[in-house]
Amino acid sequence: MSGTVRHDLPEADDFTRPYWDAAAQGRLLLRRCGACGRAHHYPREFCPHCWAGEDRVAWEAASGRATLYTWSVIHRNDLPPFGTRVPYTAAVVDLAEGPRMMTEVVDCAAADLRIGMPLTVTFREAADGVWVAVFRPESRARHLS
């Protein structure tokens, strides 16, 4: 796919670098507010719940446990490289720490998906050195390559 724009890679910057570095090590990070105590995801410099500033919000390791909130099986996607991966399961999961996260469910047939099913984070290498969090049924977690 040389020269092709990819629509599945993050745009890491200085702020999100800890998140992407942790993902490459097989760890999921969240942000937690020291003022209101609530965790959030996607990473932001401020708390989206109480608006506390970046001096009150810190990175925290997540447990990696989640439950399936909703999903959609994607059968067609013309954006590179998704077309080579169809069908795939786009999902929203409720992380054990509270936030909801958009992701993908892997290693599970669509007929076996159930709202509330326990999931565990695993990581897929999307490009050389770039790892993204995906989820699979709790008993099947491991690194994907």
mmCIF file with all atom_site columns, C-alpha atoms in Angstrom:
data_model
loop_
_atom_site.group_PDB
_atom_site.id
_atom_site.type_symbol
_atom_site.label_atom_id
_atom_site.label_alt_id
_atom_site.label_comp_id
_atom_site.label_asym_id
_atom_site.label_entity_id
_atom_site.label_seq_id
_atom_site.pdbx_PDB_ins_code
_atom_site.Cartn_x
_atom_site.Cartn_y
_atom_site.Cartn_z
_atom_site.occupancy
_atom_site.B_iso_or_equiv
_atom_site.pdbx_formal_charge
_atom_site.auth_seq_id
_atom_site.auth_comp_id
_atom_site.auth_asym_id
_atom_site.auth_atom_id
_atom_site.pdbx_PDB_model_num
ATOM 1   C CA . MET A 1 1   ? 0.000   0.000   0.000  1.00 0.00 ? 1   MET A CA 1
ATOM 2   C CA . SER A 1 2   ? 2.894   2.289   -0.638 1.00 0.00 ? 2   SER A CA 1
ATOM 3   C CA . GLY A 1 3   ? 1.714   5.857   -1.251 1.00 0.00 ? 3   GLY A CA 1
ATOM 4   C CA . THR A 1 4   ? -1.889  5.077   -0.293 1.00 0.00 ? 4   THR A CA 1
ATOM 5   C CA . VAL A 1 5   ? -3.472  7.220   2.398  1.00 0.00 ? 5   VAL A CA 1
ATOM 6   C CA . ARG A 1 6   ? -4.535  5.010   5.300  1.00 0.00 ? 6   ARG A CA 1
ATOM 7   C CA . HIS A 1 7   ? -7.605  5.844   7.325  1.00 0.00 ? 7   HIS A CA 1
ATOM 8   C CA . ASP A 1 8   ? -6.902  3.493   10.236 1.00 0.00 ? 8   ASP A CA 1
ATOM 9   C CA . LEU A 1 9   ? -3.758  5.058   11.680 1.00 0.00 ? 9   LEU A CA 1
ATOM 10  C CA . PRO A 1 10  ? -3.702  7.507   14.587 1.00 0.00 ? 10  PRO A CA 1
ATOM 11  C CA . GLU A 1 11  ? -2.315  11.001  14.372 1.00 0.00 ? 11  GLU A CA 1
ATOM 12  C CA . ALA A 1 12  ? -0.082  10.842  17.421 1.00 0.00 ? 12  ALA A CA 1
ATOM 13  C CA . ASP A 1 13  ? 1.189   14.098  18.898 1.00 0.00 ? 13  ASP A CA 1
ATOM 14  C CA . ASP A 1 14  ? 3.168   15.045  22.011 1.00 0.00 ? 14  ASP A CA 1
ATOM 15  C CA . PHE A 1 15  ? 0.058   14.829  24.185 1.00 0.00 ? 15  PHE A CA 1
ATOM 16  C CA . THR A 1 16  ? -1.160  11.416  22.977 1.00 0.00 ? 16  THR A CA 1
ATOM 17  C CA . ARG A 1 17  ? 2.331   9.868   22.669 1.00 0.00 ? 17  ARG A CA 1
ATOM 18  C CA . PRO A 1 18  ? 2.051   8.132   26.124 1.00 0.00 ? 18  PRO A CA 1
ATOM 19  C CA . TYR A 1 19  ? -1.191  6.462   24.986 1.00 0.00 ? 19  TYR A CA 1
ATOM 20  C CA . TRP A 1 20  ? 0.328   5.104   21.755 1.00 0.00 ? 20  TRP A CA 1
ATOM 21  C CA . ASP A 1 21  ? 3.586   4.078   23.432 1.00 0.00 ? 21  ASP A CA 1
ATOM 22  C CA . ALA A 1 22  ? 1.597   2.121   26.043 1.00 0.00 ? 22  ALA A CA 1
ATOM 23  C CA . ALA A 1 23  ? -0.480  0.449   23.318 1.00 0.00 ? 23  ALA A CA 1
ATOM 24  C CA . ALA A 1 24  ? 2.729   -0.713  21.630 1.00 0.00 ? 24  ALA A CA 1
ATOM 25  C CA . GLN A 1 25  ? 3.623   -2.329  24.967 1.00 0.00 ? 25  GLN A CA 1
ATOM 26  C CA . GLY A 1 26  ? 0.215   -4.024  25.277 1.00 0.00 ? 26  GLY A CA 1
ATOM 27  C CA . ARG A 1 27  ? -1.242  -1.601  27.818 1.00 0.00 ? 27  ARG A CA 1
ATOM 28  C CA . LEU A 1 28  ? -4.420  0.481   27.572 1.00 0.00 ? 28  LEU A CA 1
ATOM 29  C CA . LEU A 1 29  ? -4.307  3.935   29.170 1.00 0.00 ? 29  LEU A CA 1
ATOM 30  C CA . LEU A 1 30  ? -7.154  6.223   30.238 1.00 0.00 ? 30  LEU A CA 1
ATOM 31  C CA . ARG A 1 31  ? -7.208  9.715   31.638 1.00 0.00 ? 31  ARG A CA 1
ATOM 32  C CA . ARG A 1 32  ? -8.571  10.247  35.167 1.00 0.00 ? 32  ARG A CA 1
ATOM 33  C CA . CYS A 1 33  ? -9.544  13.558  36.740 1.00 0.00 ? 33  CYS A CA 1
ATOM 34  C CA . GLY A 1 34  ? -8.153  14.336  40.180 1.00 0.00 ? 34  GLY A CA 1
ATOM 35  C CA . ALA A 1 35  ? -10.955 16.837  40.809 1.00 0.00 ? 35  ALA A CA 1
ATOM 36  C CA . CYS A 1 36  ? -14.073 14.728  40.150 1.00 0.00 ? 36  CYS A CA 1
ATOM 37  C CA . GLY A 1 37  ? -12.441 11.280  40.061 1.00 0.00 ? 37  GLY A CA 1
ATOM 38  C CA . ARG A 1 38  ? -13.981 10.225  36.743 1.00 0.00 ? 38  ARG A CA 1
ATOM 39  C CA . ALA A 1 39  ? -12.072 8.486   33.967 1.00 0.00 ? 39  ALA A CA 1
ATOM 40  C CA . HIS A 1 40  ? -12.530 9.356   30.317 1.00 0.00 ? 40  HIS A CA 1
ATOM 41  C CA . HIS A 1 41  ? -11.582 8.101   26.910 1.00 0.00 ? 41  HIS A CA 1
ATOM 42  C CA . TYR A 1 42  ? -10.591 9.331   24.233 1.00 0.00 ? 42  TYR A CA 1
ATOM 43  C CA . PRO A 1 43  ? -7.621  11.169  25.792 1.00 0.00 ? 43  PRO A CA 1
ATOM 44  C CA . ARG A 1 44  ? -8.150  14.884  26.388 1.00 0.00 ? 44  ARG A CA 1
ATOM 45  C CA . GLU A 1 45  ? -6.023  17.396  28.263 1.00 0.00 ? 45  GLU A CA 1
ATOM 46  C CA . PHE A 1 46  ? -9.013  18.543  30.336 1.00 0.00 ? 46  PHE A CA 1
ATOM 47  C CA . CYS A 1 47  ? -11.791 16.659  32.130 1.00 0.00 ? 47  CYS A CA 1
ATOM 48  C CA . PRO A 1 48  ? -14.913 16.489  29.927 1.00 0.00 ? 48  PRO A CA 1
ATOM 49  C CA . HIS A 1 49  ? -17.075 15.940  33.032 1.00 0.00 ? 49  HIS A CA 1
ATOM 50  C CA . CYS A 1 50  ? -16.097 18.827  35.322 1.00 0.00 ? 50  CYS A CA 1
ATOM 51  C CA . TRP A 1 51  ? -13.801 20.806  33.005 1.00 0.00 ? 51  TRP A CA 1
ATOM 52  C CA . ALA A 1 52  ? -10.792 20.574  35.329 1.00 0.00 ? 52  ALA A CA 1
ATOM 53  C CA . GLY A 1 53  ? -7.597  21.614  33.576 1.00 0.00 ? 53  GLY A CA 1
ATOM 54  C CA . GLU A 1 54  ? -4.666  19.489  32.504 1.00 0.00 ? 54  GLU A CA 1
ATOM 55  C CA . ASP A 1 55  ? -2.945  19.951  35.880 1.00 0.00 ? 55  ASP A CA 1
ATOM 56  C CA . ARG A 1 56  ? -5.759  17.844  37.450 1.00 0.00 ? 56  ARG A CA 1
ATOM 57  C CA . VAL A 1 57  ? -5.979  15.067  34.814 1.00 0.00 ? 57  VAL A CA 1
ATOM 58  C CA . ALA A 1 58  ? -3.455  12.211  34.601 1.00 0.00 ? 58  ALA A CA 1
ATOM 59  C CA . TRP A 1 59  ? -2.781  9.024   32.677 1.00 0.00 ? 59  TRP A CA 1
ATOM 60  C CA . GLU A 1 60  ? -3.821  5.764   34.333 1.00 0.00 ? 60  GLU A CA 1
ATOM 61  C CA . ALA A 1 61  ? -3.527  2.112   33.314 1.00 0.00 ? 61  ALA A CA 1
ATOM 62  C CA . ALA A 1 62  ? -6.898  0.552   32.487 1.00 0.00 ? 62  ALA A CA 1
ATOM 63  C CA . SER A 1 63  ? -7.756  -3.008  33.496 1.00 0.00 ? 63  SER A CA 1
ATOM 64  C CA . GLY A 1 64  ? -8.438  -3.974  29.891 1.00 0.00 ? 64  GLY A CA 1
ATOM 65  C CA . ARG A 1 65  ? -11.845 -5.401  30.824 1.00 0.00 ? 65  ARG A CA 1
ATOM 66  C CA . ALA A 1 66  ? -14.991 -4.239  29.045 1.00 0.00 ? 66  ALA A CA 1
ATOM 67  C CA . THR A 1 67  ? -18.520 -5.250  28.139 1.00 0.00 ? 67  THR A CA 1
ATOM 68  C CA . LEU A 1 68  ? -20.057 -5.001  24.694 1.00 0.00 ? 68  LEU A CA 1
ATOM 69  C CA . TYR A 1 69  ? -22.476 -2.072  24.457 1.00 0.00 ? 69  TYR A CA 1
ATOM 70  C CA . THR A 1 70  ? -23.331 -2.223  20.744 1.00 0.00 ? 70  THR A CA 1
ATOM 71  C CA . TRP A 1 71  ? -21.844 -3.300  17.426 1.00 0.00 ? 71  TRP A CA 1
ATOM 72  C CA . SER A 1 72  ? -22.251 -3.318  13.674 1.00 0.00 ? 72  SER A CA 1
ATOM 73  C CA . VAL A 1 73  ? -20.787 -5.811  11.241 1.00 0.00 ? 73  VAL A CA 1
ATOM 74  C CA . ILE A 1 74  ? -19.265 -3.845  8.379  1.00 0.00 ? 74  ILE A CA 1
ATOM 75  C CA . HIS A 1 75  ? -19.508 -5.628  5.032  1.00 0.00 ? 75  HIS A CA 1
ATOM 76  C CA . ARG A 1 76  ? -18.293 -2.802  2.798  1.00 0.00 ? 76  ARG A CA 1
ATOM 77  C CA . ASN A 1 77  ? -15.799 -0.027  3.392  1.00 0.00 ? 77  ASN A CA 1
ATOM 78  C CA . ASP A 1 78  ? -13.969 1.589   0.495  1.00 0.00 ? 78  ASP A CA 1
ATOM 79  C CA . LEU A 1 79  ? -11.430 3.480   2.630  1.00 0.00 ? 79  LEU A CA 1
ATOM 80  C CA . PRO A 1 80  ? -7.950  1.902   2.653  1.00 0.00 ? 80  PRO A CA 1
ATOM 81  C CA . PRO A 1 81  ? -7.181  -0.507  4.255  1.00 0.00 ? 81  PRO A CA 1
ATOM 82  C CA . PHE A 1 82  ? -10.644 -1.417  5.577  1.00 0.00 ? 82  PHE A CA 1
ATOM 83  C CA . GLY A 1 83  ? -11.776 -2.926  2.283  1.00 0.00 ? 83  GLY A CA 1
ATOM 84  C CA . THR A 1 84  ? -9.243  -5.725  2.717  1.00 0.00 ? 84  THR A CA 1
ATOM 85  C CA . ARG A 1 85  ? -10.609 -6.543  6.201  1.00 0.00 ? 85  ARG A CA 1
ATOM 86  C CA . VAL A 1 86  ? -14.350 -6.816  5.562  1.00 0.00 ? 86  VAL A CA 1
ATOM 87  C CA . PRO A 1 87  ? -16.380 -8.120  7.157  1.00 0.00 ? 87  PRO A CA 1
ATOM 88  C CA . TYR A 1 88  ? -15.280 -6.718  10.517 1.00 0.00 ? 88  TYR A CA 1
ATOM 89  C CA . THR A 1 89  ? -17.129 -5.787  13.682 1.00 0.00 ? 89  THR A CA 1
ATOM 90  C CA . ALA A 1 90  ? -17.103 -2.112  14.667 1.00 0.00 ? 90  ALA A CA 1
ATOM 91  C CA . ALA A 1 91  ? -18.172 -1.781  18.284 1.00 0.00 ? 91  ALA A CA 1
ATOM 92  C CA . VAL A 1 92  ? -18.684 0.430   21.298 1.00 0.00 ? 92  VAL A CA 1
ATOM 93  C CA . VAL A 1 93  ? -17.605 -1.092  24.598 1.00 0.00 ? 93  VAL A CA 1
ATOM 94  C CA . ASP A 1 94  ? -18.097 -0.009  28.192 1.00 0.00 ? 94  ASP A CA 1
ATOM 95  C CA . LEU A 1 95  ? -14.707 -0.102  29.876 1.00 0.00 ? 95  LEU A CA 1
ATOM 96  C CA . ALA A 1 96  ? -14.653 -1.425  33.456 1.00 0.00 ? 96  ALA A CA 1
ATOM 97  C CA . GLU A 1 97  ? -13.472 2.025   34.588 1.00 0.00 ? 97  GLU A CA 1
ATOM 98  C CA . GLY A 1 98  ? -16.596 3.693   33.165 1.00 0.00 ? 98  GLY A CA 1
ATOM 99  C CA . PRO A 1 99  ? -15.853 5.299   29.802 1.00 0.00 ? 99  PRO A CA 1
ATOM 100 C CA . ARG A 1 100 ? -17.237 4.062   26.509 1.00 0.00 ? 100 ARG A CA 1
ATOM 101 C CA . MET A 1 101 ? -14.773 3.378   23.731 1.00 0.00 ? 101 MET A CA 1
ATOM 102 C CA . MET A 1 102 ? -15.154 2.897   19.984 1.00 0.00 ? 102 MET A CA 1
ATOM 103 C CA . THR A 1 103 ? -13.181 -0.138  18.858 1.00 0.00 ? 103 THR A CA 1
ATOM 104 C CA . GLU A 1 104 ? -13.353 -3.384  16.947 1.00 0.00 ? 104 GLU A CA 1
ATOM 105 C CA . VAL A 1 105 ? -14.319 -6.837  18.236 1.00 0.00 ? 105 VAL A CA 1
ATOM 106 C CA . VAL A 1 106 ? -12.090 -9.592  16.877 1.00 0.00 ? 106 VAL A CA 1
ATOM 107 C CA . ASP A 1 107 ? -11.976 -13.365 17.092 1.00 0.00 ? 107 ASP A CA 1
ATOM 108 C CA . CYS A 1 108 ? -15.732 -13.707 17.516 1.00 0.00 ? 108 CYS A CA 1
ATOM 109 C CA . ALA A 1 109 ? -18.403 -14.700 15.000 1.00 0.00 ? 109 ALA A CA 1
ATOM 110 C CA . ALA A 1 110 ? -21.141 -12.106 14.579 1.00 0.00 ? 110 ALA A CA 1
ATOM 111 C CA . ALA A 1 111 ? -23.760 -14.680 15.636 1.00 0.00 ? 111 ALA A CA 1
ATOM 112 C CA . ASP A 1 112 ? -21.971 -15.075 18.989 1.00 0.00 ? 112 ASP A CA 1
ATOM 113 C CA . LEU A 1 113 ? -22.008 -11.368 19.895 1.00 0.00 ? 113 LEU A CA 1
ATOM 114 C CA . ARG A 1 114 ? -24.269 -10.379 22.782 1.00 0.00 ? 114 ARG A CA 1
ATOM 115 C CA . ILE A 1 115 ? -24.883 -7.052  24.491 1.00 0.00 ? 115 ILE A CA 1
ATOM 116 C CA . GLY A 1 116 ? -23.129 -7.139  27.843 1.00 0.00 ? 116 GLY A CA 1
ATOM 117 C CA . MET A 1 117 ? -20.715 -9.935  26.896 1.00 0.00 ? 117 MET A CA 1
ATOM 118 C CA . PRO A 1 118 ? -17.369 -9.661  28.704 1.00 0.00 ? 118 PRO A CA 1
ATOM 119 C CA . LEU A 1 119 ? -14.453 -8.594  26.542 1.00 0.00 ? 119 LEU A CA 1
ATOM 120 C CA . THR A 1 120 ? -10.726 -8.128  27.072 1.00 0.00 ? 120 THR A CA 1
ATOM 121 C CA . VAL A 1 121 ? -8.408  -5.733  25.309 1.00 0.00 ? 121 VAL A CA 1
ATOM 122 C CA . THR A 1 122 ? -5.766  -6.992  22.952 1.00 0.00 ? 122 THR A CA 1
ATOM 123 C CA . PHE A 1 123 ? -3.651  -5.063  20.497 1.00 0.00 ? 123 PHE A CA 1
ATOM 124 C CA . ARG A 1 124 ? -3.242  -5.266  16.734 1.00 0.00 ? 124 ARG A CA 1
ATOM 125 C CA . GLU A 1 125 ? -0.258  -3.880  14.875 1.00 0.00 ? 125 GLU A CA 1
ATOM 126 C CA . ALA A 1 126 ? -1.853  -1.545  12.322 1.00 0.00 ? 126 ALA A CA 1
ATOM 127 C CA . ALA A 1 127 ? 1.489   -0.463  10.857 1.00 0.00 ? 127 ALA A CA 1
ATOM 128 C CA . ASP A 1 128 ? 5.124   -0.896  11.754 1.00 0.00 ? 128 ASP A CA 1
ATOM 129 C CA . GLY A 1 129 ? 5.286   -0.028  15.465 1.00 0.00 ? 129 GLY A CA 1
ATOM 130 C CA . VAL A 1 130 ? 1.715   1.329   15.602 1.00 0.00 ? 130 VAL A CA 1
ATOM 131 C CA . TRP A 1 131 ? -0.560  -0.775  17.811 1.00 0.00 ? 131 TRP A CA 1
ATOM 132 C CA . VAL A 1 132 ? -4.283  -0.192  18.315 1.00 0.00 ? 132 VAL A CA 1
ATOM 133 C CA . ALA A 1 133 ? -6.592  -1.517  21.005 1.00 0.00 ? 133 ALA A CA 1
ATOM 134 C CA . VAL A 1 134 ? -9.209  -4.028  19.879 1.00 0.00 ? 134 VAL A CA 1
ATOM 135 C CA . PHE A 1 135 ? -11.334 -6.339  22.010 1.00 0.00 ? 135 PHE A CA 1
ATOM 136 C CA . ARG A 1 136 ? -12.142 -10.035 21.977 1.00 0.00 ? 136 ARG A CA 1
ATOM 137 C CA . PRO A 1 137 ? -14.215 -12.348 24.129 1.00 0.00 ? 137 PRO A CA 1
ATOM 138 C CA . GLU A 1 138 ? -12.699 -12.456 27.594 1.00 0.00 ? 138 GLU A CA 1
ATOM 139 C CA . SER A 1 139 ? -11.180 -15.939 27.373 1.00 0.00 ? 139 SER A CA 1
ATOM 140 C CA . ARG A 1 140 ? -9.293  -15.279 24.102 1.00 0.00 ? 140 ARG A CA 1
ATOM 141 C CA . ALA A 1 141 ? -7.076  -12.243 24.812 1.00 0.00 ? 141 ALA A CA 1
ATOM 142 C CA . ARG A 1 142 ? -3.567  -12.117 23.309 1.00 0.00 ? 142 ARG A CA 1
ATOM 143 C CA . HIS A 1 143 ? -1.476  -9.928  20.994 1.00 0.00 ? 143 HIS A CA 1
ATOM 144 C CA . LEU A 1 144 ? -2.405  -9.964  17.297 1.00 0.00 ? 144 LEU A CA 1
ATOM 145 C CA . SER A 1 145 ? 0.058   -9.348  14.517 1.00 0.00 ? 145 SER A CA 1
#
